Amino acid sequence: MSFRSIDDLQLTGKRVFVRVDFNVPLDEQRNVTDDTRIREALPTLRRVLQMGGKLIVASHLGRPKGVDPKLSLEPAARVLSELLGKPYEVLLADDCVGDGVRKMVKDQTPTQVVVLENLRFHKEEEANDPAFARALADNADLWVMDAFGTAHRAHASTAGMAAFVKEKAAGYLMLKELEFLGRLLKSPAMPYVAVLGGAKVSDKIKVIESLLPRVSSLIVGGAMAYTFLKAQGVEVGKSRVETDKLDVARRALDAADRLGKPVVLPIDHIASTDATGSAPIREVKERALPPEMMGLDIGPRTRALFAEHLRP
């Protein structure tokens, strides 16, 4: 795979809009509990700063319904400031578009980083609204895509902006992931085991369909595993299930069966009566969950099963 790299751009003096994935977990005090995604973006962000570009960072966080202070990017901006250190100053805009943002970018110095507020505070982001994409692009001379985890979504900041910014490229994280993905798709070493997680089958089904002919086996964890278990007729209690995607899951399981590819699902669970963290947590040693329980994680027998499939 060949993509234009951030190294191919003339960054000095330019307004460089970098789409990152700062969709990080927060605790009840709104502290970032895992800063991996922020750290992974650092090589691209530092490249812009070292070359004298005006760095504008944009991301979403969670699934807000309009403006939600609990989903502000302030915690991520705070961590970014700590990681970049001096002489850099990280400024959080109060929006991601508008006159205030435009003035902040205009007045920005080479040692200042502007972090735009949560893109999804505007419904136009997920709708890939052209006017919103243009408004984002108004503050950019260059557009760098470095959010591999959201690159499959046709949103204004991940796709729509491309029509309004002449010069664009992939960041270092994006390039690394694309190179790795290219090797996996073109000439993978065998045995080749794919591990999928996350919440939504709907987000992964095309990936599953693409991977099945290539892989030796497919391991499914995370919340999406419960949709697959339910599709097999297993009782999953109050676990998160995409009921409208059960037929999709069944088709994927049938396709895997026809190809002779094992789909490895949890056989025991760490469960509770809710996901708030206040209810007792216990181990359920069977595939099926009691009606009052919801699966929160895989159990020890499942860990051993997954490990067995991952050994060469």
Coordinates of C-alpha atoms in Angstrom, one line a residue:
M1 CA 0.0 0.0 0.0
S2 CA 1.3 3.4 -0.9
F3 CA 0.0 6.6 0.7
R4 CA 1.3 10.2 0.9
S5 CA 3.1 10.7 4.1
I6 CA 3.3 13.6 6.4
D7 CA 7.0 13.7 5.5
D8 CA 5.9 14.7 2.0
L9 CA 4.3 17.9 3.2
Q10 CA 5.9 21.3 3.7
L11 CA 4.7 22.0 7.2
T12 CA 6.6 25.2 8.1
G13 CA 4.3 28.1 8.8
K14 CA 1.2 26.1 7.7
R15 CA -2.0 25.4 9.7
V16 CA -1.8 21.7 10.1
F17 CA -5.1 20.0 11.0
V18 CA -4.4 16.6 12.5
R19 CA -7.3 14.2 13.0
V20 CA -6.3 11.9 15.9
D21 CA -8.2 9.4 18.0
F22 CA -8.3 10.7 21.5
N23 CA -11.4 8.6 22.3
V24 CA -9.9 7.6 25.7
P25 CA -11.4 6.1 28.8
L26 CA -12.2 8.4 31.7
D27 CA -12.9 7.7 35.4
E28 CA -15.7 9.3 37.4
Q29 CA -13.3 12.3 38.1
R30 CA -12.8 12.7 34.4
N31 CA -9.2 11.6 34.5
V32 CA -7.7 9.6 31.6
T33 CA -7.2 6.0 32.7
D34 CA -5.4 4.9 29.6
D35 CA -3.4 7.4 27.6
T36 CA -2.2 4.9 24.9
R37 CA -4.0 6.6 22.1
I38 CA -2.6 10.0 23.0
R39 CA 0.9 8.6 23.2
E40 CA 0.5 6.9 19.8
A41 CA -0.3 10.2 18.2
L42 CA 2.9 11.9 19.6
P43 CA 5.3 11.2 16.7
T44 CA 3.0 12.9 14.2
L45 CA 2.2 15.8 16.5
R46 CA 5.9 16.3 17.3
R47 CA 6.8 16.3 13.6
V48 CA 4.4 19.2 12.9
L49 CA 5.8 21.2 15.9
Q50 CA 9.5 20.4 15.1
M51 CA 8.9 21.6 11.5
G52 CA 7.4 24.9 12.6
G53 CA 3.8 24.1 11.7
K54 CA 0.8 25.5 13.5
L55 CA -0.7 22.3 15.1
I56 CA -4.5 21.9 15.3
V57 CA -5.6 18.7 16.9
A58 CA -9.1 17.3 16.4
S59 CA -10.9 14.2 17.8
H60 CA -14.2 12.9 19.1
L61 CA -14.8 11.4 22.5
G62 CA -17.7 9.1 23.2
R63 CA -21.2 9.4 21.7
P64 CA -22.6 12.8 23.0
K65 CA -26.0 13.9 22.0
G66 CA -25.1 17.6 21.5
V67 CA -22.8 19.5 23.9
D68 CA -22.0 17.4 27.0
P69 CA -19.4 18.8 29.4
K70 CA -18.7 15.3 30.7
L71 CA -17.4 14.4 27.2
S72 CA -15.2 17.5 26.8
L73 CA -11.7 16.8 25.4
E74 CA -10.2 18.8 28.3
P75 CA -8.8 15.6 30.1
A76 CA -7.1 14.5 26.8
A77 CA -5.7 18.0 26.3
R78 CA -4.4 18.0 29.8
V79 CA -2.6 14.7 29.2
L80 CA -1.2 15.9 25.9
S81 CA 0.2 19.0 27.6
E82 CA 2.0 16.8 30.1
L83 CA 3.4 14.5 27.4
L84 CA 4.6 17.3 25.1
G85 CA 6.1 19.2 28.0
K86 CA 7.9 22.6 27.7
P87 CA 8.1 24.8 25.7
Y88 CA 4.8 23.7 24.3
E89 CA 1.4 25.1 25.5
V90 CA -1.8 23.2 24.8
L91 CA -4.9 25.4 24.4
L92 CA -8.4 23.9 24.4
A93 CA -10.8 25.7 22.1
D94 CA -14.4 26.0 23.3
D95 CA -15.7 24.6 20.0
C96 CA -14.3 23.0 16.9
V97 CA -15.7 25.6 14.4
G98 CA -16.7 29.2 14.4
D99 CA -15.2 32.7 14.9
G100 CA -13.6 31.8 18.3
V101 CA -11.6 28.9 16.8
R102 CA -10.6 31.0 13.8
K103 CA -9.2 33.7 16.0
M104 CA -7.4 31.2 18.2
V105 CA -5.7 29.7 15.2
K106 CA -4.9 33.1 13.7
D107 CA -3.2 34.2 17.0
Q108 CA -1.5 30.8 17.6
T109 CA 2.3 30.8 18.1
P110 CA 4.6 28.0 16.9
T111 CA 4.9 26.7 20.5
Q112 CA 1.1 26.5 21.0
V113 CA -1.1 23.6 20.2
V114 CA -4.8 24.1 19.6
V115 CA -7.0 21.2 20.6
L116 CA -10.5 21.6 19.2
E117 CA -13.4 20.6 21.3
N118 CA -15.2 17.3 20.8
L119 CA -16.2 17.1 17.1
R120 CA -19.3 15.1 17.9
F121 CA -20.8 17.9 19.9
H122 CA -22.0 18.8 16.4
K123 CA -24.4 16.2 14.8
E124 CA -23.0 17.3 11.4
E125 CA -19.7 15.5 12.2
E126 CA -21.2 12.0 12.0
A127 CA -23.6 13.0 9.2
N128 CA -20.5 14.0 7.1
D129 CA -22.2 17.4 6.5
P130 CA -20.3 19.2 3.7
A131 CA -20.9 22.7 5.3
F132 CA -19.4 21.4 8.6
A133 CA -16.5 19.8 6.8
R134 CA -15.8 23.1 5.0
A135 CA -16.0 25.0 8.3
L136 CA -13.4 22.6 9.8
A137 CA -11.2 23.0 6.7
D138 CA -11.4 26.8 6.9
N139 CA -8.8 26.5 9.7
A140 CA -6.5 24.2 7.8
D141 CA -3.8 24.6 5.1
L142 CA -2.9 20.9 5.4
W143 CA -5.0 17.9 6.6
V144 CA -3.3 14.9 8.2
M145 CA -5.3 11.8 9.0
D146 CA -3.8 9.9 11.9
A147 CA -7.0 8.3 13.4
F148 CA -6.7 4.7 12.1
G149 CA -9.4 3.5 14.6
T150 CA -12.0 5.8 13.0
A151 CA -10.7 5.8 9.5
H152 CA -13.5 3.5 8.4
R153 CA -16.2 6.1 9.3
A154 CA -17.3 8.5 6.6
H155 CA -17.5 11.5 9.0
A156 CA -16.8 15.2 8.2
S157 CA -13.3 15.2 9.9
T158 CA -12.3 11.8 8.6
A159 CA -13.6 12.0 5.0
G160 CA -15.5 15.1 4.2
M161 CA -12.6 17.5 4.8
A162 CA -10.7 15.8 1.9
A163 CA -12.8 17.7 -0.6
F164 CA -11.9 21.1 0.9
V165 CA -8.2 20.8 1.8
K166 CA -5.9 20.6 -1.2
E167 CA -2.9 19.0 0.5
K168 CA -3.4 16.0 2.7
A169 CA -1.5 13.0 4.0
A170 CA -1.4 10.2 6.4
G171 CA 0.3 10.5 9.8
Y172 CA 2.9 8.1 11.2
L173 CA 0.4 6.0 13.2
M174 CA -1.9 5.7 10.2
L175 CA 1.0 4.7 7.9
K176 CA 2.2 2.1 10.4
E177 CA -1.2 0.5 10.7
L178 CA -1.8 0.5 7.0
E179 CA 1.6 -1.1 6.3
F180 CA 0.8 -3.8 8.9
L181 CA -2.6 -4.3 7.5
G182 CA -1.2 -4.6 4.0
R183 CA 1.2 -7.3 5.0
L184 CA -1.7 -9.2 6.7
L185 CA -3.9 -9.0 3.6
K186 CA -1.2 -9.7 1.0
S187 CA 1.0 -12.4 2.4
P188 CA 0.2 -13.3 6.0
A189 CA 2.3 -15.8 7.9
M190 CA 0.3 -18.9 8.9
P191 CA -1.3 -19.8 11.2
Y192 CA -3.1 -16.5 10.9
V193 CA -5.5 -15.7 13.8
A194 CA -7.7 -12.6 13.8
V195 CA -8.8 -11.2 17.2
L196 CA -11.8 -8.9 17.1
G197 CA -13.5 -7.1 20.0
G198 CA -15.5 -3.9 20.6
A199 CA -19.2 -3.5 21.1
K200 CA -20.8 -3.6 17.7
V201 CA -21.1 -6.4 15.2
S202 CA -22.3 -3.8 12.7
D203 CA -19.0 -2.0 12.8
K204 CA -17.0 -5.2 12.2
I205 CA -19.1 -7.3 9.8
K206 CA -17.3 -6.2 6.6
V207 CA -14.0 -6.9 8.3
I208 CA -15.1 -10.3 9.3
E209 CA -16.3 -11.1 5.8
S210 CA -13.0 -10.0 4.4
L211 CA -10.9 -11.9 6.9
L212 CA -12.7 -15.2 6.9
P213 CA -11.2 -16.5 3.6
R214 CA -7.7 -15.6 4.8
V215 CA -7.5 -16.5 8.5
S216 CA -6.9 -19.9 10.2
S217 CA -9.4 -19.0 12.9
L218 CA -11.3 -16.0 14.3
I219 CA -11.4 -15.1 18.0
V220 CA -14.3 -12.8 19.0
G221 CA -14.3 -11.1 22.4
G222 CA -15.7 -7.9 23.8
A223 CA -19.4 -7.0 23.9
M224 CA -19.9 -8.2 20.3
A225 CA -19.2 -11.7 21.4
Y226 CA -22.6 -11.8 23.1
T227 CA -24.4 -11.0 19.9
F228 CA -22.6 -14.0 18.3
L229 CA -23.4 -16.2 21.3
K230 CA -27.1 -15.2 21.2
A231 CA -27.1 -16.0 17.5
Q232 CA -26.0 -19.5 18.4
G233 CA -28.9 -19.8 20.8
V234 CA -26.9 -19.3 23.9
E235 CA -28.5 -17.5 26.8
V236 CA -26.6 -14.3 27.5
G237 CA -28.8 -12.7 30.3
K238 CA -28.6 -9.0 30.3
S239 CA -25.4 -8.8 28.2
R240 CA -25.2 -6.2 25.5
V241 CA -26.6 -7.6 22.3
E242 CA -27.4 -6.0 18.9
T243 CA -30.7 -7.7 18.4
D244 CA -31.1 -6.2 15.0
K245 CA -27.8 -7.8 13.9
L246 CA -28.5 -11.4 15.0
D247 CA -29.2 -12.5 11.4
V248 CA -25.9 -10.8 10.3
A249 CA -24.0 -12.7 13.0
R250 CA -25.7 -16.0 12.0
R251 CA -24.7 -15.4 8.4
A252 CA -21.1 -14.8 9.4
L253 CA -21.1 -18.0 11.5
D254 CA -22.6 -19.9 8.6
A255 CA -19.9 -18.6 6.3
A256 CA -17.2 -19.5 8.7
D257 CA -18.6 -23.0 9.0
R258 CA -18.7 -23.4 5.2
L259 CA -15.1 -22.4 5.0
G260 CA -14.0 -24.6 7.8
K261 CA -12.8 -21.7 9.9
P262 CA -13.4 -21.9 13.6
V263 CA -15.0 -18.8 15.3
V264 CA -13.8 -18.9 18.9
L265 CA -16.2 -17.4 21.4
P266 CA -16.2 -17.1 25.2
I267 CA -16.9 -20.3 27.2
D268 CA -17.1 -18.5 30.6
H269 CA -17.5 -15.0 31.8
I270 CA -16.8 -12.3 34.4
A271 CA -20.3 -11.0 35.1
S272 CA -22.4 -8.8 37.3
T273 CA -26.0 -7.6 37.5
D274 CA -25.0 -4.3 35.9
A275 CA -22.0 -2.4 34.5
T276 CA -21.8 0.4 37.0
G277 CA -19.1 -1.2 39.0
S278 CA -21.2 -0.9 42.2
A279 CA -22.7 -4.4 42.0
P280 CA -20.8 -7.6 43.0
I281 CA -18.7 -9.2 40.2
R282 CA -18.5 -13.0 39.9
E283 CA -17.3 -15.7 37.6
V284 CA -19.8 -17.6 35.5
K285 CA -18.2 -20.9 34.6
E286 CA -20.5 -21.8 31.7
R287 CA -21.2 -20.3 28.3
A288 CA -24.8 -19.4 29.3
L289 CA -25.4 -16.5 31.6
P290 CA -28.2 -16.4 34.2
P291 CA -31.1 -14.0 33.3
E292 CA -30.1 -11.4 35.9
M293 CA -26.4 -11.3 34.9
M294 CA -24.5 -9.5 32.2
G295 CA -21.2 -10.4 30.8
L296 CA -18.4 -7.9 31.4
D297 CA -15.3 -9.8 30.4
I298 CA -14.0 -13.2 29.4
G299 CA -13.4 -15.7 32.2
P300 CA -10.2 -17.8 32.9
R301 CA -11.2 -20.8 30.8
T302 CA -11.8 -18.5 27.8
R303 CA -8.4 -16.8 28.3
A304 CA -6.8 -20.3 28.2
L305 CA -8.8 -21.2 25.1
F306 CA -7.9 -18.0 23.3
A307 CA -4.2 -18.5 24.3
E308 CA -4.3 -22.0 22.9
H309 CA -5.5 -20.7 19.5
L310 CA -2.8 -18.0 19.5
R311 CA 0.1 -20.4 20.0
P312 CA 2.0 -21.2 16.8

